[in-house]
mmCIF file with all atom_site columns, C-alpha atoms in Angstrom:
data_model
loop_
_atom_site.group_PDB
_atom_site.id
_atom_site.type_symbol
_atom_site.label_atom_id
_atom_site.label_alt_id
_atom_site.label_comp_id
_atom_site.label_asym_id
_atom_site.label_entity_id
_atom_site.label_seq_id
_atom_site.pdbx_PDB_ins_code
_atom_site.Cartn_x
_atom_site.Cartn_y
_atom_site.Cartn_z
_atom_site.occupancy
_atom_site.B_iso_or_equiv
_atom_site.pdbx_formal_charge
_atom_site.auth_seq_id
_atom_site.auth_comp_id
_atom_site.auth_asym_id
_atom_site.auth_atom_id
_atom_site.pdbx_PDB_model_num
ATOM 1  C CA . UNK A 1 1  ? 0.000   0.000  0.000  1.00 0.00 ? 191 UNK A CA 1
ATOM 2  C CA . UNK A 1 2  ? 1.450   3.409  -0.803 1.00 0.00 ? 192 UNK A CA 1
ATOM 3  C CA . UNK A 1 3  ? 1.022   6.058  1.636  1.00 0.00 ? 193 UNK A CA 1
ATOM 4  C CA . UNK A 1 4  ? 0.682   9.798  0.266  1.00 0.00 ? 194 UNK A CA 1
ATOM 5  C CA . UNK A 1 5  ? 0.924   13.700 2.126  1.00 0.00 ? 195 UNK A CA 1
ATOM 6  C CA . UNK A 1 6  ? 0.622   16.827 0.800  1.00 0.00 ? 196 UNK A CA 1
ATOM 7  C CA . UNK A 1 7  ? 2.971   17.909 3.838  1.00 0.00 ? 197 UNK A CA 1
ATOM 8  C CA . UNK A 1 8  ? 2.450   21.456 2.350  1.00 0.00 ? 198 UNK A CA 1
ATOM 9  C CA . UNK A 1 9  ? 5.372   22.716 5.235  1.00 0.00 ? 199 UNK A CA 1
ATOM 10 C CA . UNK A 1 10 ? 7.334   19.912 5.338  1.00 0.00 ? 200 UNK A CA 1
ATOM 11 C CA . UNK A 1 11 ? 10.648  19.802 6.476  1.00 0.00 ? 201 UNK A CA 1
ATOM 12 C CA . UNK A 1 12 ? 14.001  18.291 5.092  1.00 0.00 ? 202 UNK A CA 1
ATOM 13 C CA . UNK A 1 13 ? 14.092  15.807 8.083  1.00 0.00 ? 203 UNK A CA 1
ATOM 14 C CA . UNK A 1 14 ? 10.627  15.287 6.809  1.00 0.00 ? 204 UNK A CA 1
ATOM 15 C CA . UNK A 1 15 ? 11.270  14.424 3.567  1.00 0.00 ? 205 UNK A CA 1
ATOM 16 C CA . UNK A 1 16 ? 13.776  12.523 4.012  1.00 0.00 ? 206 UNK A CA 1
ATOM 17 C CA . UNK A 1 17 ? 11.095  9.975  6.865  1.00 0.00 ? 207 UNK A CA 1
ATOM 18 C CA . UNK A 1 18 ? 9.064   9.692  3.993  1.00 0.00 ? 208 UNK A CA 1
ATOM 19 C CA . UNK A 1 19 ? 11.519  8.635  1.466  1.00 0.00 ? 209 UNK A CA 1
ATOM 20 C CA . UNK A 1 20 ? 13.143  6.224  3.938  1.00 0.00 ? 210 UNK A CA 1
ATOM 21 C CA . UNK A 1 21 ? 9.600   4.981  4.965  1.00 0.00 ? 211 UNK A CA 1
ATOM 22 C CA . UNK A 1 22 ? 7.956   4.857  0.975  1.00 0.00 ? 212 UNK A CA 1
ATOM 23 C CA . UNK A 1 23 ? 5.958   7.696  1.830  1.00 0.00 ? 213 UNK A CA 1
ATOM 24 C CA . UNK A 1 24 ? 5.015   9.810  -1.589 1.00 0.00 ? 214 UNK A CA 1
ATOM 25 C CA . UNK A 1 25 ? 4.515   13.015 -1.566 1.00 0.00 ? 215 UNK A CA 1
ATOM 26 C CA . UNK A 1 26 ? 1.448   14.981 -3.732 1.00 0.00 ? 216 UNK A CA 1
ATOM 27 C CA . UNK A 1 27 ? 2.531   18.433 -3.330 1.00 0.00 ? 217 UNK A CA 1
ATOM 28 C CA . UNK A 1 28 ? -0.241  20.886 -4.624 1.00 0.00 ? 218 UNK A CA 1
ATOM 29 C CA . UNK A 1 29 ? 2.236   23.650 -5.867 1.00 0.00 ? 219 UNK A CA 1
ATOM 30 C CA . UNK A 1 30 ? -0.005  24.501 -8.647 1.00 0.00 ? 220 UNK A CA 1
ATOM 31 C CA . UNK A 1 31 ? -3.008  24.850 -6.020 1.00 0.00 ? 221 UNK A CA 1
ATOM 32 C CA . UNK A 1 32 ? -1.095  27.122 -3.771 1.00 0.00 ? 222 UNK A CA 1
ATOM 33 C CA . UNK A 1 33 ? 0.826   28.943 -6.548 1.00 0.00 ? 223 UNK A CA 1
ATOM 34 C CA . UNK A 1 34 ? -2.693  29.977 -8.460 1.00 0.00 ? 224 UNK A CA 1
ATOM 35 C CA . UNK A 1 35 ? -3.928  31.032 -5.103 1.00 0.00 ? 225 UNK A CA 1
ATOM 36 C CA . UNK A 1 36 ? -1.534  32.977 -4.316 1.00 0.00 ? 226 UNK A CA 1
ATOM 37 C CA . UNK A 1 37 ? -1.708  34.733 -7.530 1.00 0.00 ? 227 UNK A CA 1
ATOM 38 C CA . UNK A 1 38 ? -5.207  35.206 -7.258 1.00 0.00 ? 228 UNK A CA 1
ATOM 39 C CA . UNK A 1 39 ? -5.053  36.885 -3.450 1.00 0.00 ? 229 UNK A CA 1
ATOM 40 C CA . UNK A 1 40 ? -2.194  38.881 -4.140 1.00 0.00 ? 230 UNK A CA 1
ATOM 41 C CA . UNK A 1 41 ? -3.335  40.380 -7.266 1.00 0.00 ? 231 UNK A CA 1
ATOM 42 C CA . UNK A 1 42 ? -7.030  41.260 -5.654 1.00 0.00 ? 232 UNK A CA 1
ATOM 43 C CA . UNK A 1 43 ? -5.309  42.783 -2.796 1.00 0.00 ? 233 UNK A CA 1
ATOM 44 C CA . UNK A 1 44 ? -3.109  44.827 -4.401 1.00 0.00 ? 234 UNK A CA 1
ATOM 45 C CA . UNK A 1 45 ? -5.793  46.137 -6.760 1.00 0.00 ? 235 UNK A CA 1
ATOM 46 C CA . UNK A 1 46 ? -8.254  46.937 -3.681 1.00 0.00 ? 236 UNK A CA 1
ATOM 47 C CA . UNK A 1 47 ? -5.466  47.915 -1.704 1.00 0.00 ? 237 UNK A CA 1
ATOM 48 C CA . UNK A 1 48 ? -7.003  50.289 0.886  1.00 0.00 ? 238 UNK A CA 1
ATOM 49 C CA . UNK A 1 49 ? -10.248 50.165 -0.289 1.00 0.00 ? 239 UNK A CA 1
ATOM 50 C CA . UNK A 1 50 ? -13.076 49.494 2.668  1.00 0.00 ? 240 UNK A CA 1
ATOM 51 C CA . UNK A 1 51 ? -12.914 46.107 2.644  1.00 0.00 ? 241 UNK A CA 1
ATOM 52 C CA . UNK A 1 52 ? -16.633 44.679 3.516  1.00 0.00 ? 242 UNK A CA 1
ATOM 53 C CA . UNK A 1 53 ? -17.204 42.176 0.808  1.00 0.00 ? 243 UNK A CA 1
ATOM 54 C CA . UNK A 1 54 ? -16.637 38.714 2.024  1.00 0.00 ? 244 UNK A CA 1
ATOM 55 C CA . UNK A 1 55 ? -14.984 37.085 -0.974 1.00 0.00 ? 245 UNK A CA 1
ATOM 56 C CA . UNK A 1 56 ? -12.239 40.177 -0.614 1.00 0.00 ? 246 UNK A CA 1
ATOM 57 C CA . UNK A 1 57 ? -12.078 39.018 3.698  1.00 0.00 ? 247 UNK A CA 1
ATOM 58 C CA . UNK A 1 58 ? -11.535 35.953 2.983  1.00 0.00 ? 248 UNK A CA 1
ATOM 59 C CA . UNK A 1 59 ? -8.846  36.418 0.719  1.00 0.00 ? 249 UNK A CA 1
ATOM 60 C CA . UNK A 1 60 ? -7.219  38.098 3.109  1.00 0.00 ? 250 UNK A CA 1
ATOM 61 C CA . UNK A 1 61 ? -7.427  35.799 5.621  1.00 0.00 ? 251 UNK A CA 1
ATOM 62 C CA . UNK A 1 62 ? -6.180  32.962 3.700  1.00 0.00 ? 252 UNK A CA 1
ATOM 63 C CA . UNK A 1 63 ? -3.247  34.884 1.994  1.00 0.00 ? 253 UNK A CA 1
ATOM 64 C CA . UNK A 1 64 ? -1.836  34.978 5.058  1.00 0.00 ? 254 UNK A CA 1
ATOM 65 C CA . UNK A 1 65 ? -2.064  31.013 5.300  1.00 0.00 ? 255 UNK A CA 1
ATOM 66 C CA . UNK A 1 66 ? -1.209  30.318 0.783  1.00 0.00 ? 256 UNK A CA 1
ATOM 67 C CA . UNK A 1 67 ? 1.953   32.737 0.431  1.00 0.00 ? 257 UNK A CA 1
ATOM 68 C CA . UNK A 1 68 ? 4.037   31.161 2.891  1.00 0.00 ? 258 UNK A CA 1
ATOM 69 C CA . UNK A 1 69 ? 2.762   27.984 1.373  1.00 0.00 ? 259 UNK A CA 1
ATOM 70 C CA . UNK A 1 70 ? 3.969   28.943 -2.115 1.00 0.00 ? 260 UNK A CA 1
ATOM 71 C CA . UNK A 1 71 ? 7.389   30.229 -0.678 1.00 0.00 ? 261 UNK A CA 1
ATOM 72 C CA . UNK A 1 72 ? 8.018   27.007 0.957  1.00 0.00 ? 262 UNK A CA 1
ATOM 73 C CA . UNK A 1 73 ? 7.183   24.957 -2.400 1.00 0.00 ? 263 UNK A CA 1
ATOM 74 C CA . UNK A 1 74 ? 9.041   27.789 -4.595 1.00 0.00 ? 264 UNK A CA 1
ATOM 75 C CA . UNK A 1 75 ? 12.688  27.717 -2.341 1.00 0.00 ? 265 UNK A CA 1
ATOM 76 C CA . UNK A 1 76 ? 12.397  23.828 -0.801 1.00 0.00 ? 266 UNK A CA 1
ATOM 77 C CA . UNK A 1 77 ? 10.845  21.644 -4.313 1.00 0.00 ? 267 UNK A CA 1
ATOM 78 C CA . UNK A 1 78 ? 14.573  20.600 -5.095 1.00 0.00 ? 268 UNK A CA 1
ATOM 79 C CA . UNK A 1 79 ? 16.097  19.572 -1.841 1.00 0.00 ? 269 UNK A CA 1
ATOM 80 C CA . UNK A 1 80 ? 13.146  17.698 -1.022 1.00 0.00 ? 270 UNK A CA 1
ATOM 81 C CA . UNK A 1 81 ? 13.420  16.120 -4.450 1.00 0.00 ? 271 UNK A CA 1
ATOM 82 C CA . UNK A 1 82 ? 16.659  15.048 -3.902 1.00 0.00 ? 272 UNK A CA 1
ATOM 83 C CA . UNK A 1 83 ? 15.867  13.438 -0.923 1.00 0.00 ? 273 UNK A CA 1
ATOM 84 C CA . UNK A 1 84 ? 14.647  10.688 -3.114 1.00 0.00 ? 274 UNK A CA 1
ATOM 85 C CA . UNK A 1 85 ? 10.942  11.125 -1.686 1.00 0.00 ? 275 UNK A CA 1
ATOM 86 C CA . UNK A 1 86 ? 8.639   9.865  -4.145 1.00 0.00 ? 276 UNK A CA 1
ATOM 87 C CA . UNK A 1 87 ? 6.434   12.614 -6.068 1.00 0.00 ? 277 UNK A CA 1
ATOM 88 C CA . UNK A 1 88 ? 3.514   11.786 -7.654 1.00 0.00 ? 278 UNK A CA 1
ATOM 89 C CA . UNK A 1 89 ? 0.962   13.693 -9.454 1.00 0.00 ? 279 UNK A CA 1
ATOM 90 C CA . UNK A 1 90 ? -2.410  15.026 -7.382 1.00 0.00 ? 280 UNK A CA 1
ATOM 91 C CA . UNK A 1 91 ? -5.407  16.751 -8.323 1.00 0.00 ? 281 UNK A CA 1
ATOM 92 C CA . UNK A 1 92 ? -7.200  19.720 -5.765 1.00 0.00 ? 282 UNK A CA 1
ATOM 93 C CA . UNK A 1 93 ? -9.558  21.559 -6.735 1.00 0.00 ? 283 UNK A CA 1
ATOM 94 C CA . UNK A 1 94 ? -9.496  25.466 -6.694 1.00 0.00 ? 284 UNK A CA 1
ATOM 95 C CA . UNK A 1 95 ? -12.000 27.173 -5.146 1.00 0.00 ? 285 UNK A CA 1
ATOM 96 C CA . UNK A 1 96 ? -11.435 30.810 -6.060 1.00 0.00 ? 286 UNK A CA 1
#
C-alpha cells in the first residue's frame, strides 16, 4: 500500500522519513501557486479600499495562510526532491 501527504510545510528531516519509509509526496504547488496569484493580485488592486465584501475578507485571511505555502514549495521543491521522496501527481480543486 502506498502512503501519500501533501505535507504542504514539510521539512528536510521530513522528507527525508518519507523517502526512507515509501511515503510519496502529492505536493499541490499549482493549487497554492494559483492562489496565491489570485489573493495577491485582488489585494493589491483593492489595496485600501473598505474592505466589507466577504470574498475580498476571505482572501485576506487565507493569503496569510497560501503565500508562505507557495514560498516554501518555490525555495524547498529541489532539496526535497533530492531526498529521493517519491512525487507523484495530485489533483485539488481550486476554489477561487
Amino acid at each position: 500500500m502506498l502512503y501519500a501527504l501533501h505535507a504542504t510545510f514539510m521539512t528536510l528531516d521530513h522528507a527525508k522519513q518519507m523517502a526512507e519509509k515509501g511515503i510519496a509526496w502529492t505536493p499541490t504547488i499549482m493549487t497554492y501557486t494559483l492562489l496565491y496569484d489570485i489573493c495577491k493580485e485582488n489585494l493589491e488592486k483593492n489595496a485600501g479600499a473598505p474592505v466589507n465584501d466577504p470574498i475580498m475578507q476571505k482572501e485576506m485571511k487565507d493569503y496569510q495562510y497560501f503565500e508562505p505555502a507557495y514560498k516554501a514549495y518555490r525555495d524547498h521543491f529541489k532539496e526535497f526532491y533530492d531526498t529521493g521522496v517519491i512525487v507523484i501527481a495530485g489533483t485539488d480543486m481550486v476554489m477561487y
